[in-house]
Amino acid sequence: MRVAEDLNAALHRLMDHDPALYVLGEDVLDPYGGAFKITRGLSTRFPDRVLTTPISEGAITGIAAGLALSGDRAIVEIMFGDFVALAFDQLMNFAAKSVSMYGTRVPMRMVVRCPVGGGRGYGPTHSQSPQKHFVGIPGLALYEVSPFHDNLAVFEEMLGRGEPCVLFEDKVLYTRPMHVVEPPFSVERAGDVARVFLDDQPDCVIVAAGGVAHRAIAAMRSLLLEEEIVATLVVPSRLYPFDADIPAARFVFVVEESTGGGTWGAEVAHVVHQRHWDRLDRPVTLVHSADSVIPTAAHLEREVLVDAAAIHRVIREVVRG
């Protein structure tokens, strides 16, 4: 099963088991089923609880927050994650604050799904990775889809938190198969953290969200074959608050598709420094995309976005000194 199919199946099961759950978004009704077909079939089965909306991300998210405030549950689809900026006020000043600002905790069970990332030739306003702009908001949790996590379990965890969540879905993952890692690497999952590894004593650890996991694995393979550097990849499902266990290693790298500056990777580095500074040979190294808008032309896009070659190069330079 591919990632898009697994997401769709997870939504069907959630809707089937929870009569108080609504799905909202632009063009989510059949036969279109959403821009990336993640909501396909839902409106046919649950016509009263799948709501197509006008083109207003602020309104969609505000309605979802209202449903959550009244005790229902809601999942919002933002057609392209770039446009979640238009819902920032609803998320930061309404949904997230509503959890705690009324004198008693109010469960706000809502998820905002955001297809993100480049690599598809969609250009500057449809290819961004805006995760960093939502880090650190009290009462707002951030997650990212990966091919190594059960999406139904992730949705259940998000809705069970009782606070609004943003789920980032890197578009390049939609066609990738679930739970597949090629030899010699193995994958195992503990809680909401997946680990891709060769052995239990790596030379370095890479922390990356699901959207860049396969680029990290490609770098791990070339590092092993060309440099004899053994790396372990840690893929958290929940980006923030970050609480993943980091295996013992002298070097830690955080890879993300976002541009540098105030990033999720910087938050991860802060947590790792607090917990593991005594065993590191140097500060955590951040690897990210170029400080640039994302071009539409494929050859220019490849020059801007972080890739396996860039990950390989940075790790080789740091580990080899």
PDB file of C-alpha atoms in Angstrom:
ATOM      1  CA  MET A   1       0.000   0.000   0.000  1.00  0.00           C
ATOM      2  CA  ARG A   2       1.235   3.486  -0.857  1.00  0.00           C
ATOM      3  CA  VAL A   3       1.249   6.413   1.554  1.00  0.00           C
ATOM      4  CA  ALA A   4      -1.694   8.175  -0.117  1.00  0.00           C
ATOM      5  CA  GLU A   5      -3.768   4.985   0.008  1.00  0.00           C
ATOM      6  CA  ASP A   6      -2.872   4.438   3.654  1.00  0.00           C
ATOM      7  CA  LEU A   7      -3.912   7.995   4.542  1.00  0.00           C
ATOM      8  CA  ASN A   8      -7.192   7.512   2.709  1.00  0.00           C
ATOM      9  CA  ALA A   9      -7.862   4.197   4.452  1.00  0.00           C
ATOM     10  CA  ALA A  10      -7.097   5.792   7.816  1.00  0.00           C
ATOM     11  CA  LEU A  11      -9.624   8.566   7.192  1.00  0.00           C
ATOM     12  CA  HIS A  12     -12.277   6.025   6.171  1.00  0.00           C
ATOM     13  CA  ARG A  13     -11.758   4.047   9.373  1.00  0.00           C
ATOM     14  CA  LEU A  14     -11.824   7.176  11.523  1.00  0.00           C
ATOM     15  CA  MET A  15     -15.056   8.401   9.943  1.00  0.00           C
ATOM     16  CA  ASP A  16     -16.593   4.950  10.217  1.00  0.00           C
ATOM     17  CA  HIS A  17     -15.903   4.696  13.950  1.00  0.00           C
ATOM     18  CA  ASP A  18     -16.527   8.305  15.033  1.00  0.00           C
ATOM     19  CA  PRO A  19     -19.915   9.832  14.155  1.00  0.00           C
ATOM     20  CA  ALA A  20     -18.799  13.199  15.570  1.00  0.00           C
ATOM     21  CA  LEU A  21     -15.867  13.554  13.124  1.00  0.00           C
ATOM     22  CA  TYR A  22     -16.090  15.975  10.200  1.00  0.00           C
ATOM     23  CA  VAL A  23     -13.794  16.461   7.202  1.00  0.00           C
ATOM     24  CA  LEU A  24     -13.640  19.928   5.628  1.00  0.00           C
ATOM     25  CA  GLY A  25     -11.760  21.390   2.703  1.00  0.00           C
ATOM     26  CA  GLU A  26     -11.742  22.673  -0.846  1.00  0.00           C
ATOM     27  CA  ASP A  27     -12.799  20.140  -3.491  1.00  0.00           C
ATOM     28  CA  VAL A  28     -12.809  17.229  -1.033  1.00  0.00           C
ATOM     29  CA  LEU A  29     -16.071  15.807  -2.388  1.00  0.00           C
ATOM     30  CA  ASP A  30     -16.273  12.927  -4.853  1.00  0.00           C
ATOM     31  CA  PRO A  31     -15.533  12.421  -7.660  1.00  0.00           C
ATOM     32  CA  TYR A  32     -12.530  14.741  -7.181  1.00  0.00           C
ATOM     33  CA  GLY A  33     -11.645  13.593  -3.683  1.00  0.00           C
ATOM     34  CA  GLY A  34      -9.111  16.315  -2.941  1.00  0.00           C
ATOM     35  CA  ALA A  35      -6.158  17.592  -4.940  1.00  0.00           C
ATOM     36  CA  PHE A  36      -4.118  14.498  -4.019  1.00  0.00           C
ATOM     37  CA  LYS A  37      -7.086  12.093  -3.693  1.00  0.00           C
ATOM     38  CA  ILE A  38      -6.619  11.605   0.052  1.00  0.00           C
ATOM     39  CA  THR A  39     -10.358  12.166   0.718  1.00  0.00           C
ATOM     40  CA  ARG A  40     -11.541   9.950  -2.142  1.00  0.00           C
ATOM     41  CA  GLY A  41     -14.729   8.054  -1.312  1.00  0.00           C
ATOM     42  CA  LEU A  42     -15.401   9.820   1.973  1.00  0.00           C
ATOM     43  CA  SER A  43     -18.251  12.068   0.795  1.00  0.00           C
ATOM     44  CA  THR A  44     -19.983   9.108  -0.848  1.00  0.00           C
ATOM     45  CA  ARG A  45     -19.969   7.155   2.405  1.00  0.00           C
ATOM     46  CA  PHE A  46     -20.452  10.077   4.802  1.00  0.00           C
ATOM     47  CA  PRO A  47     -22.266  12.794   2.829  1.00  0.00           C
ATOM     48  CA  ASP A  48     -23.401  14.755   5.895  1.00  0.00           C
ATOM     49  CA  ARG A  49     -19.943  14.939   7.480  1.00  0.00           C
ATOM     50  CA  VAL A  50     -17.669  15.717   4.516  1.00  0.00           C
ATOM     51  CA  LEU A  51     -18.040  19.406   3.757  1.00  0.00           C
ATOM     52  CA  THR A  52     -16.664  21.157   0.701  1.00  0.00           C
ATOM     53  CA  THR A  53     -15.860  24.798   1.363  1.00  0.00           C
ATOM     54  CA  PRO A  54     -15.157  28.108  -0.331  1.00  0.00           C
ATOM     55  CA  ILE A  55     -11.540  29.060  -0.992  1.00  0.00           C
ATOM     56  CA  SER A  56     -10.788  30.515   2.436  1.00  0.00           C
ATOM     57  CA  GLU A  57      -8.259  28.709   4.593  1.00  0.00           C
ATOM     58  CA  GLY A  58      -9.000  31.009   7.521  1.00  0.00           C
ATOM     59  CA  ALA A  59     -12.716  30.236   7.341  1.00  0.00           C
ATOM     60  CA  ILE A  60     -12.178  26.481   6.967  1.00  0.00           C
ATOM     61  CA  THR A  61      -9.876  26.346   9.995  1.00  0.00           C
ATOM     62  CA  GLY A  62     -12.138  28.631  12.003  1.00  0.00           C
ATOM     63  CA  ILE A  63     -15.154  26.384  11.349  1.00  0.00           C
ATOM     64  CA  ALA A  64     -13.110  23.347  12.394  1.00  0.00           C
ATOM     65  CA  ALA A  65     -12.077  25.127  15.594  1.00  0.00           C
ATOM     66  CA  GLY A  66     -15.734  25.953  16.264  1.00  0.00           C
ATOM     67  CA  LEU A  67     -16.683  22.306  15.813  1.00  0.00           C
ATOM     68  CA  ALA A  68     -13.889  21.279  18.193  1.00  0.00           C
ATOM     69  CA  LEU A  69     -14.916  23.916  20.725  1.00  0.00           C
ATOM     70  CA  SER A  70     -18.451  22.525  20.744  1.00  0.00           C
ATOM     71  CA  GLY A  71     -17.256  18.973  21.372  1.00  0.00           C
ATOM     72  CA  ASP A  72     -17.095  17.548  17.861  1.00  0.00           C
ATOM     73  CA  ARG A  73     -13.932  16.573  15.969  1.00  0.00           C
ATOM     74  CA  ALA A  74     -12.685  17.946  12.673  1.00  0.00           C
ATOM     75  CA  ILE A  75     -10.016  17.242  10.082  1.00  0.00           C
ATOM     76  CA  VAL A  76      -9.202  20.073   7.673  1.00  0.00           C
ATOM     77  CA  GLU A  77      -7.496  19.643   4.323  1.00  0.00           C
ATOM     78  CA  ILE A  78      -5.455  22.634   3.173  1.00  0.00           C
ATOM     79  CA  MET A  79      -5.083  22.045  -0.576  1.00  0.00           C
ATOM     80  CA  PHE A  80      -1.429  23.165  -0.560  1.00  0.00           C
ATOM     81  CA  GLY A  81       0.389  23.669   2.740  1.00  0.00           C
ATOM     82  CA  ASP A  82       1.714  27.042   1.588  1.00  0.00           C
ATOM     83  CA  PHE A  83      -1.784  28.421   2.129  1.00  0.00           C
ATOM     84  CA  VAL A  84      -1.884  27.454   5.814  1.00  0.00           C
ATOM     85  CA  ALA A  85      -0.334  30.878   6.394  1.00  0.00           C
ATOM     86  CA  LEU A  86      -3.833  32.227   5.746  1.00  0.00           C
ATOM     87  CA  ALA A  87      -5.082  30.157   8.698  1.00  0.00           C
ATOM     88  CA  PHE A  88      -2.264  31.163  11.048  1.00  0.00           C
ATOM     89  CA  ASP A  89      -4.441  33.522  13.069  1.00  0.00           C
ATOM     90  CA  GLN A  90      -7.152  30.892  13.566  1.00  0.00           C
ATOM     91  CA  LEU A  91      -4.570  28.349  14.699  1.00  0.00           C
ATOM     92  CA  MET A  92      -2.456  30.559  16.954  1.00  0.00           C
ATOM     93  CA  ASN A  93      -5.028  32.985  18.388  1.00  0.00           C
ATOM     94  CA  PHE A  94      -8.194  30.891  18.437  1.00  0.00           C
ATOM     95  CA  ALA A  95      -7.706  27.126  18.292  1.00  0.00           C
ATOM     96  CA  ALA A  96      -4.491  26.753  20.305  1.00  0.00           C
ATOM     97  CA  LYS A  97      -5.474  29.320  22.935  1.00  0.00           C
ATOM     98  CA  SER A  98      -8.953  27.838  23.378  1.00  0.00           C
ATOM     99  CA  VAL A  99      -7.408  24.759  25.009  1.00  0.00           C
ATOM    100  CA  SER A 100      -6.502  26.684  28.159  1.00  0.00           C
ATOM    101  CA  MET A 101      -7.780  30.275  28.198  1.00  0.00           C
ATOM    102  CA  TYR A 102     -11.289  29.658  29.576  1.00  0.00           C
ATOM    103  CA  GLY A 103     -10.233  28.758  33.116  1.00  0.00           C
ATOM    104  CA  THR A 104     -10.472  25.012  32.590  1.00  0.00           C
ATOM    105  CA  ARG A 105      -8.950  22.787  29.942  1.00  0.00           C
ATOM    106  CA  VAL A 106     -11.126  22.559  26.830  1.00  0.00           C
ATOM    107  CA  PRO A 107     -10.302  19.649  24.501  1.00  0.00           C
ATOM    108  CA  MET A 108      -9.852  20.978  20.962  1.00  0.00           C
ATOM    109  CA  ARG A 109      -9.825  17.866  18.808  1.00  0.00           C
ATOM    110  CA  MET A 110      -8.898  19.042  15.330  1.00  0.00           C
ATOM    111  CA  VAL A 111      -6.231  18.251  12.751  1.00  0.00           C
ATOM    112  CA  VAL A 112      -5.133  20.503   9.900  1.00  0.00           C
ATOM    113  CA  ARG A 113      -3.590  18.494   7.050  1.00  0.00           C
ATOM    114  CA  CYS A 114      -1.015  20.311   4.926  1.00  0.00           C
ATOM    115  CA  PRO A 115       0.544  18.858   1.750  1.00  0.00           C
ATOM    116  CA  VAL A 116       4.019  20.432   1.660  1.00  0.00           C
ATOM    117  CA  GLY A 117       7.411  20.286  -0.004  1.00  0.00           C
ATOM    118  CA  GLY A 118       8.996  20.581  -3.426  1.00  0.00           C
ATOM    119  CA  GLY A 119      10.193  18.106  -5.974  1.00  0.00           C
ATOM    120  CA  ARG A 120       6.990  18.199  -8.005  1.00  0.00           C
ATOM    121  CA  GLY A 121       7.564  21.294 -10.163  1.00  0.00           C
ATOM    122  CA  TYR A 122       4.729  23.284  -8.582  1.00  0.00           C
ATOM    123  CA  GLY A 123       6.738  26.472  -8.174  1.00  0.00           C
ATOM    124  CA  PRO A 124       7.402  29.031  -5.428  1.00  0.00           C
ATOM    125  CA  THR A 125       3.905  29.290  -3.916  1.00  0.00           C
ATOM    126  CA  HIS A 126       2.971  25.598  -3.961  1.00  0.00           C
ATOM    127  CA  SER A 127       6.195  23.895  -2.828  1.00  0.00           C
ATOM    128  CA  GLN A 128       7.206  25.327   0.530  1.00  0.00           C
ATOM    129  CA  SER A 129       7.856  23.555   3.831  1.00  0.00           C
ATOM    130  CA  PRO A 130       6.393  25.957   6.431  1.00  0.00           C
ATOM    131  CA  GLN A 131       6.817  23.700   9.478  1.00  0.00           C
ATOM    132  CA  LYS A 132       9.193  26.085  11.248  1.00  0.00           C
ATOM    133  CA  HIS A 133       6.608  28.860  11.399  1.00  0.00           C
ATOM    134  CA  PHE A 134       4.396  26.804  13.759  1.00  0.00           C
ATOM    135  CA  VAL A 135       7.048  25.574  16.209  1.00  0.00           C
ATOM    136  CA  GLY A 136       6.663  26.811  19.779  1.00  0.00           C
ATOM    137  CA  ILE A 137       2.989  27.807  19.842  1.00  0.00           C
ATOM    138  CA  PRO A 138       1.520  26.700  23.200  1.00  0.00           C
ATOM    139  CA  GLY A 139      -1.281  24.198  22.729  1.00  0.00           C
ATOM    140  CA  LEU A 140      -0.395  23.383  19.114  1.00  0.00           C
ATOM    141  CA  ALA A 141       1.260  20.052  18.242  1.00  0.00           C
ATOM    142  CA  LEU A 142       3.023  19.357  14.944  1.00  0.00           C
ATOM    143  CA  TYR A 143       3.269  16.014  13.163  1.00  0.00           C
ATOM    144  CA  GLU A 144       4.637  14.844   9.818  1.00  0.00           C
ATOM    145  CA  VAL A 145       3.623  11.840   7.745  1.00  0.00           C
ATOM    146  CA  SER A 146       6.266   9.216   7.134  1.00  0.00           C
ATOM    147  CA  PRO A 147       6.228   5.908   5.245  1.00  0.00           C
ATOM    148  CA  PHE A 148       7.253   4.134   8.455  1.00  0.00           C
ATOM    149  CA  HIS A 149       4.317   5.092  10.698  1.00  0.00           C
ATOM    150  CA  ASP A 150       0.773   3.730  10.782  1.00  0.00           C
ATOM    151  CA  ASN A 151      -1.325   6.717   9.718  1.00  0.00           C
ATOM    152  CA  LEU A 152      -4.434   5.525  11.540  1.00  0.00           C
ATOM    153  CA  ALA A 153      -2.469   5.409  14.798  1.00  0.00           C
ATOM    154  CA  VAL A 154      -1.055   8.875  14.109  1.00  0.00           C
ATOM    155  CA  PHE A 155      -4.542  10.327  13.513  1.00  0.00           C
ATOM    156  CA  GLU A 156      -5.842   8.653  16.661  1.00  0.00           C
ATOM    157  CA  GLU A 157      -2.945  10.085  18.659  1.00  0.00           C
ATOM    158  CA  MET A 158      -3.517  13.588  17.304  1.00  0.00           C
ATOM    159  CA  LEU A 159      -7.256  13.564  17.970  1.00  0.00           C
ATOM    160  CA  GLY A 160      -6.626  12.022  21.387  1.00  0.00           C
ATOM    161  CA  ARG A 161      -4.326  14.858  22.479  1.00  0.00           C
ATOM    162  CA  GLY A 162      -7.239  17.203  22.967  1.00  0.00           C
ATOM    163  CA  GLU A 163      -5.372  20.066  21.327  1.00  0.00           C
ATOM    164  CA  PRO A 164      -5.154  21.259  17.718  1.00  0.00           C
ATOM    165  CA  CYS A 165      -2.561  19.534  15.563  1.00  0.00           C
ATOM    166  CA  VAL A 166      -1.023  20.299  12.179  1.00  0.00           C
ATOM    167  CA  LEU A 167      -0.115  17.280  10.056  1.00  0.00           C
ATOM    168  CA  PHE A 168       2.444  17.993   7.338  1.00  0.00           C
ATOM    169  CA  GLU A 169       2.403  15.602   4.370  1.00  0.00           C
ATOM    170  CA  ASP A 170       5.333  15.835   1.986  1.00  0.00           C
ATOM    171  CA  LYS A 171       3.852  15.443  -1.486  1.00  0.00           C
ATOM    172  CA  VAL A 172       6.745  13.285  -2.726  1.00  0.00           C
ATOM    173  CA  LEU A 173       5.643  10.597  -0.254  1.00  0.00           C
ATOM    174  CA  TYR A 174       2.161  10.029  -1.640  1.00  0.00           C
ATOM    175  CA  THR A 175       3.310   7.466  -4.216  1.00  0.00           C
ATOM    176  CA  ARG A 176       5.879   5.741  -1.991  1.00  0.00           C
ATOM    177  CA  PRO A 177       5.129   2.315  -0.495  1.00  0.00           C
ATOM    178  CA  MET A 178       4.571   1.989   3.227  1.00  0.00           C
ATOM    179  CA  HIS A 179       7.070   0.315   5.589  1.00  0.00           C
ATOM    180  CA  VAL A 180       9.707  -0.486   2.942  1.00  0.00           C
ATOM    181  CA  VAL A 181      13.464  -0.098   3.497  1.00  0.00           C
ATOM    182  CA  GLU A 182      15.938  -1.740   1.146  1.00  0.00           C
ATOM    183  CA  PRO A 183      18.813  -3.875   2.502  1.00  0.00           C
ATOM    184  CA  PRO A 184      21.206  -3.651   4.189  1.00  0.00           C
ATOM    185  CA  PHE A 185      19.129  -1.346   6.394  1.00  0.00           C
ATOM    186  CA  SER A 186      16.312  -2.383   8.710  1.00  0.00           C
ATOM    187  CA  VAL A 187      13.473  -0.362  10.181  1.00  0.00           C
ATOM    188  CA  GLU A 188      11.796  -0.614  13.567  1.00  0.00           C
ATOM    189  CA  ARG A 189       9.286   1.594  15.319  1.00  0.00           C
ATOM    190  CA  ALA A 190       9.009   2.372  19.015  1.00  0.00           C
ATOM    191  CA  GLY A 191       6.120   4.627  19.930  1.00  0.00           C
ATOM    192  CA  ASP A 192       5.981   7.511  17.479  1.00  0.00           C
ATOM    193  CA  VAL A 193       9.635   7.198  16.451  1.00  0.00           C
ATOM    194  CA  ALA A 194      10.930   5.033  13.602  1.00  0.00           C
ATOM    195  CA  ARG A 195      14.584   4.012  13.398  1.00  0.00           C
ATOM    196  CA  VAL A 196      16.362   2.995  10.179  1.00  0.00           C
ATOM    197  CA  PHE A 197      19.666   1.381  11.030  1.00  0.00           C
ATOM    198  CA  LEU A 198      22.467  -1.010  10.143  1.00  0.00           C
ATOM    199  CA  ASP A 199      23.758  -1.748  13.619  1.00  0.00           C
ATOM    200  CA  ASP A 200      23.419  -0.397  17.145  1.00  0.00           C
ATOM    201  CA  GLN A 201      26.753   1.460  17.237  1.00  0.00           C
ATOM    202  CA  PRO A 202      26.583   4.050  14.459  1.00  0.00           C
ATOM    203  CA  ASP A 203      29.217   6.654  13.737  1.00  0.00           C
ATOM    204  CA  CYS A 204      26.497   9.297  13.524  1.00  0.00           C
ATOM    205  CA  VAL A 205      22.762   9.824  13.895  1.00  0.00           C
ATOM    206  CA  ILE A 206      20.533  11.632  11.407  1.00  0.00           C
ATOM    207  CA  VAL A 207      17.229  13.080  12.601  1.00  0.00           C
ATOM    208  CA  ALA A 208      14.791  13.796   9.776  1.00  0.00           C
ATOM    209  CA  ALA A 209      11.050  14.001   9.305  1.00  0.00           C
ATOM    210  CA  GLY A 210       9.280  11.655   6.911  1.00  0.00           C
ATOM    211  CA  GLY A 211       9.459  13.885   3.862  1.00  0.00           C
ATOM    212  CA  VAL A 212      13.243  13.736   3.633  1.00  0.00           C
ATOM    213  CA  ALA A 213      13.707  10.260   5.115  1.00  0.00           C
ATOM    214  CA  HIS A 214      14.432   8.565   1.780  1.00  0.00           C
ATOM    215  CA  ARG A 215      16.967  11.232   0.877  1.00  0.00           C
ATOM    216  CA  ALA A 216      18.657  10.578   4.215  1.00  0.00           C
ATOM    217  CA  ILE A 217      18.621   6.820   3.574  1.00  0.00           C
ATOM    218  CA  ALA A 218      20.190   7.331   0.140  1.00  0.00           C
ATOM    219  CA  ALA A 219      22.929   9.372   1.811  1.00  0.00           C
ATOM    220  CA  MET A 220      23.369   6.646   4.438  1.00  0.00           C
ATOM    221  CA  ARG A 221      23.904   4.092   1.682  1.00  0.00           C
ATOM    222  CA  SER A 222      26.514   6.158  -0.170  1.00  0.00           C
ATOM    223  CA  LEU A 223      28.274   7.042   3.091  1.00  0.00           C
ATOM    224  CA  LEU A 224      28.491   3.352   3.951  1.00  0.00           C
ATOM    225  CA  LEU A 225      29.767   2.254   0.546  1.00  0.00           C
ATOM    226  CA  GLU A 226      32.097   5.151  -0.226  1.00  0.00           C
ATOM    227  CA  GLU A 227      33.245   6.373   3.198  1.00  0.00           C
ATOM    228  CA  GLU A 228      32.593   3.395   5.529  1.00  0.00           C
ATOM    229  CA  ILE A 229      30.560   5.732   7.726  1.00  0.00           C
ATOM    230  CA  VAL A 230      27.644   4.007   9.471  1.00  0.00           C
ATOM    231  CA  ALA A 231      24.606   6.180  10.186  1.00  0.00           C
ATOM    232  CA  THR A 232      21.295   5.617  11.954  1.00  0.00           C
ATOM    233  CA  LEU A 233      18.214   7.559  10.923  1.00  0.00           C
ATOM    234  CA  VAL A 234      15.623   8.674  13.481  1.00  0.00           C
ATOM    235  CA  VAL A 235      12.223   9.626  12.020  1.00  0.00           C
ATOM    236  CA  PRO A 236       9.794  11.121  14.556  1.00  0.00           C
ATOM    237  CA  SER A 237       6.094  11.253  13.815  1.00  0.00           C
ATOM    238  CA  ARG A 238       5.583  14.178  16.187  1.00  0.00           C
ATOM    239  CA  LEU A 239       7.810  17.106  15.310  1.00  0.00           C
ATOM    240  CA  TYR A 240       6.806  19.346  18.215  1.00  0.00           C
ATOM    241  CA  PRO A 241       6.937  18.963  21.133  1.00  0.00           C
ATOM    242  CA  PHE A 242      10.040  16.954  20.206  1.00  0.00           C
ATOM    243  CA  ASP A 243      10.708  14.007  22.503  1.00  0.00           C
ATOM    244  CA  ALA A 244      12.447  11.342  20.419  1.00  0.00           C
ATOM    245  CA  ASP A 245      15.147   9.157  21.909  1.00  0.00           C
ATOM    246  CA  ILE A 246      18.481   9.701  20.148  1.00  0.00           C
ATOM    247  CA  PRO A 247      20.850   6.690  19.970  1.00  0.00           C
ATOM    248  CA  ALA A 248      24.344   7.176  21.355  1.00  0.00           C
ATOM    249  CA  ALA A 249      26.685   8.672  18.762  1.00  0.00           C
ATOM    250  CA  ARG A 250      29.439  11.285  18.589  1.00  0.00           C
ATOM    251  CA  PHE A 251      27.778  13.240  15.797  1.00  0.00           C
ATOM    252  CA  VAL A 252      24.140  14.216  15.283  1.00  0.00           C
ATOM    253  CA  PHE A 253      22.682  15.815  12.146  1.00  0.00           C
ATOM    254  CA  VAL A 254      19.196  17.222  11.637  1.00  0.00           C
ATOM    255  CA  VAL A 255      17.965  17.323   8.036  1.00  0.00           C
ATOM    256  CA  GLU A 256      14.918  19.267   6.865  1.00  0.00           C
ATOM    257  CA  GLU A 257      13.624  20.696   3.621  1.00  0.00           C
ATOM    258  CA  SER A 258      12.899  24.064   5.190  1.00  0.00           C
ATOM    259  CA  THR A 259      15.191  27.004   4.632  1.00  0.00           C
ATOM    260  CA  GLY A 260      17.548  27.879   7.482  1.00  0.00           C
ATOM    261  CA  GLY A 261      16.751  30.238  10.346  1.00  0.00           C
ATOM    262  CA  GLY A 262      14.438  29.577  13.298  1.00  0.00           C
ATOM    263  CA  THR A 263      13.775  26.021  12.171  1.00  0.00           C
ATOM    264  CA  TRP A 264      12.422  22.779  13.589  1.00  0.00           C
ATOM    265  CA  GLY A 265      15.983  21.491  13.284  1.00  0.00           C
ATOM    266  CA  ALA A 266      17.192  24.233  15.617  1.00  0.00           C
ATOM    267  CA  GLU A 267      14.576  23.131  18.167  1.00  0.00           C
ATOM    268  CA  VAL A 268      15.763  19.528  17.861  1.00  0.00           C
ATOM    269  CA  ALA A 269      19.374  20.653  18.293  1.00  0.00           C
ATOM    270  CA  HIS A 270      18.423  22.543  21.440  1.00  0.00           C
ATOM    271  CA  VAL A 271      16.781  19.440  22.944  1.00  0.00           C
ATOM    272  CA  VAL A 272      19.678  17.167  21.941  1.00  0.00           C
ATOM    273  CA  HIS A 273      22.229  19.604  23.389  1.00  0.00           C
ATOM    274  CA  GLN A 274      20.372  19.680  26.693  1.00  0.00           C
ATOM    275  CA  ARG A 275      20.203  15.906  26.962  1.00  0.00           C
ATOM    276  CA  HIS A 276      23.344  14.605  25.263  1.00  0.00           C
ATOM    277  CA  TRP A 277      25.964  17.346  25.177  1.00  0.00           C
ATOM    278  CA  ASP A 278      28.429  15.284  27.204  1.00  0.00           C
ATOM    279  CA  ARG A 279      28.650  12.558  24.563  1.00  0.00           C
ATOM    280  CA  LEU A 280      28.845  14.749  21.440  1.00  0.00           C
ATOM    281  CA  ASP A 281      32.123  15.618  19.752  1.00  0.00           C
ATOM    282  CA  ARG A 282      30.639  18.842  18.382  1.00  0.00           C
ATOM    283  CA  PRO A 283      27.319  20.726  18.264  1.00  0.00           C
ATOM    284  CA  VAL A 284      24.441  19.247  16.295  1.00  0.00           C
ATOM    285  CA  THR A 285      24.794  20.040  12.583  1.00  0.00           C
ATOM    286  CA  LEU A 286      21.782  21.397  10.693  1.00  0.00           C
ATOM    287  CA  VAL A 287      21.253  20.539   7.020  1.00  0.00           C
ATOM    288  CA  HIS A 288      18.548  22.367   5.099  1.00  0.00           C
ATOM    289  CA  SER A 289      17.574  23.766   1.712  1.00  0.00           C
ATOM    290  CA  ALA A 290      19.077  26.882   0.166  1.00  0.00           C
ATOM    291  CA  ASP A 291      17.901  30.330   1.233  1.00  0.00           C
ATOM    292  CA  SER A 292      15.742  30.757  -1.850  1.00  0.00           C
ATOM    293  CA  VAL A 293      12.259  30.542  -3.250  1.00  0.00           C
ATOM    294  CA  ILE A 294      11.607  27.226  -4.966  1.00  0.00           C
ATOM    295  CA  PRO A 295      11.823  27.401  -8.772  1.00  0.00           C
ATOM    296  CA  THR A 296       9.418  25.573 -11.028  1.00  0.00           C
ATOM    297  CA  ALA A 297      12.028  24.281 -13.494  1.00  0.00           C
ATOM    298  CA  ALA A 298      13.178  20.842 -12.387  1.00  0.00           C
ATOM    299  CA  HIS A 299      16.921  21.462 -12.812  1.00  0.00           C
ATOM    300  CA  LEU A 300      16.728  24.699 -10.800  1.00  0.00           C
ATOM    301  CA  GLU A 301      14.525  23.094  -8.150  1.00  0.00           C
ATOM    302  CA  ARG A 302      17.137  20.381  -7.628  1.00  0.00           C
ATOM    303  CA  GLU A 303      19.788  23.054  -7.013  1.00  0.00           C
ATOM    304  CA  VAL A 304      17.722  24.597  -4.207  1.00  0.00           C
ATOM    305  CA  LEU A 305      16.224  21.660  -2.291  1.00  0.00           C
ATOM    306  CA  VAL A 306      18.239  19.561   0.124  1.00  0.00           C
ATOM    307  CA  ASP A 307      19.116  16.193  -1.431  1.00  0.00           C
ATOM    308  CA  ALA A 308      21.041  13.003  -0.684  1.00  0.00           C
ATOM    309  CA  ALA A 309      24.273  14.387  -2.159  1.00  0.00           C
ATOM    310  CA  ALA A 310      24.166  17.439   0.120  1.00  0.00           C
ATOM    311  CA  ILE A 311      23.478  15.262   3.166  1.00  0.00           C
ATOM    312  CA  HIS A 312      26.364  12.968   2.210  1.00  0.00           C
ATOM    313  CA  ARG A 313      28.736  15.882   1.707  1.00  0.00           C
ATOM    314  CA  VAL A 314      27.970  17.563   5.044  1.00  0.00           C
ATOM    315  CA  ILE A 315      28.217  14.332   7.051  1.00  0.00           C
ATOM    316  CA  ARG A 316      31.488  13.304   5.376  1.00  0.00           C
ATOM    317  CA  GLU A 317      33.075  16.693   6.066  1.00  0.00           C
ATOM    318  CA  VAL A 318      32.003  16.710   9.729  1.00  0.00           C
ATOM    319  CA  VAL A 319      32.775  13.070  10.594  1.00  0.00           C
ATOM    320  CA  ARG A 320      36.098  13.013   8.733  1.00  0.00           C
ATOM    321  CA  GLY A 321      37.025  16.393  10.202  1.00  0.00           C
TER     322      GLY A 321
END
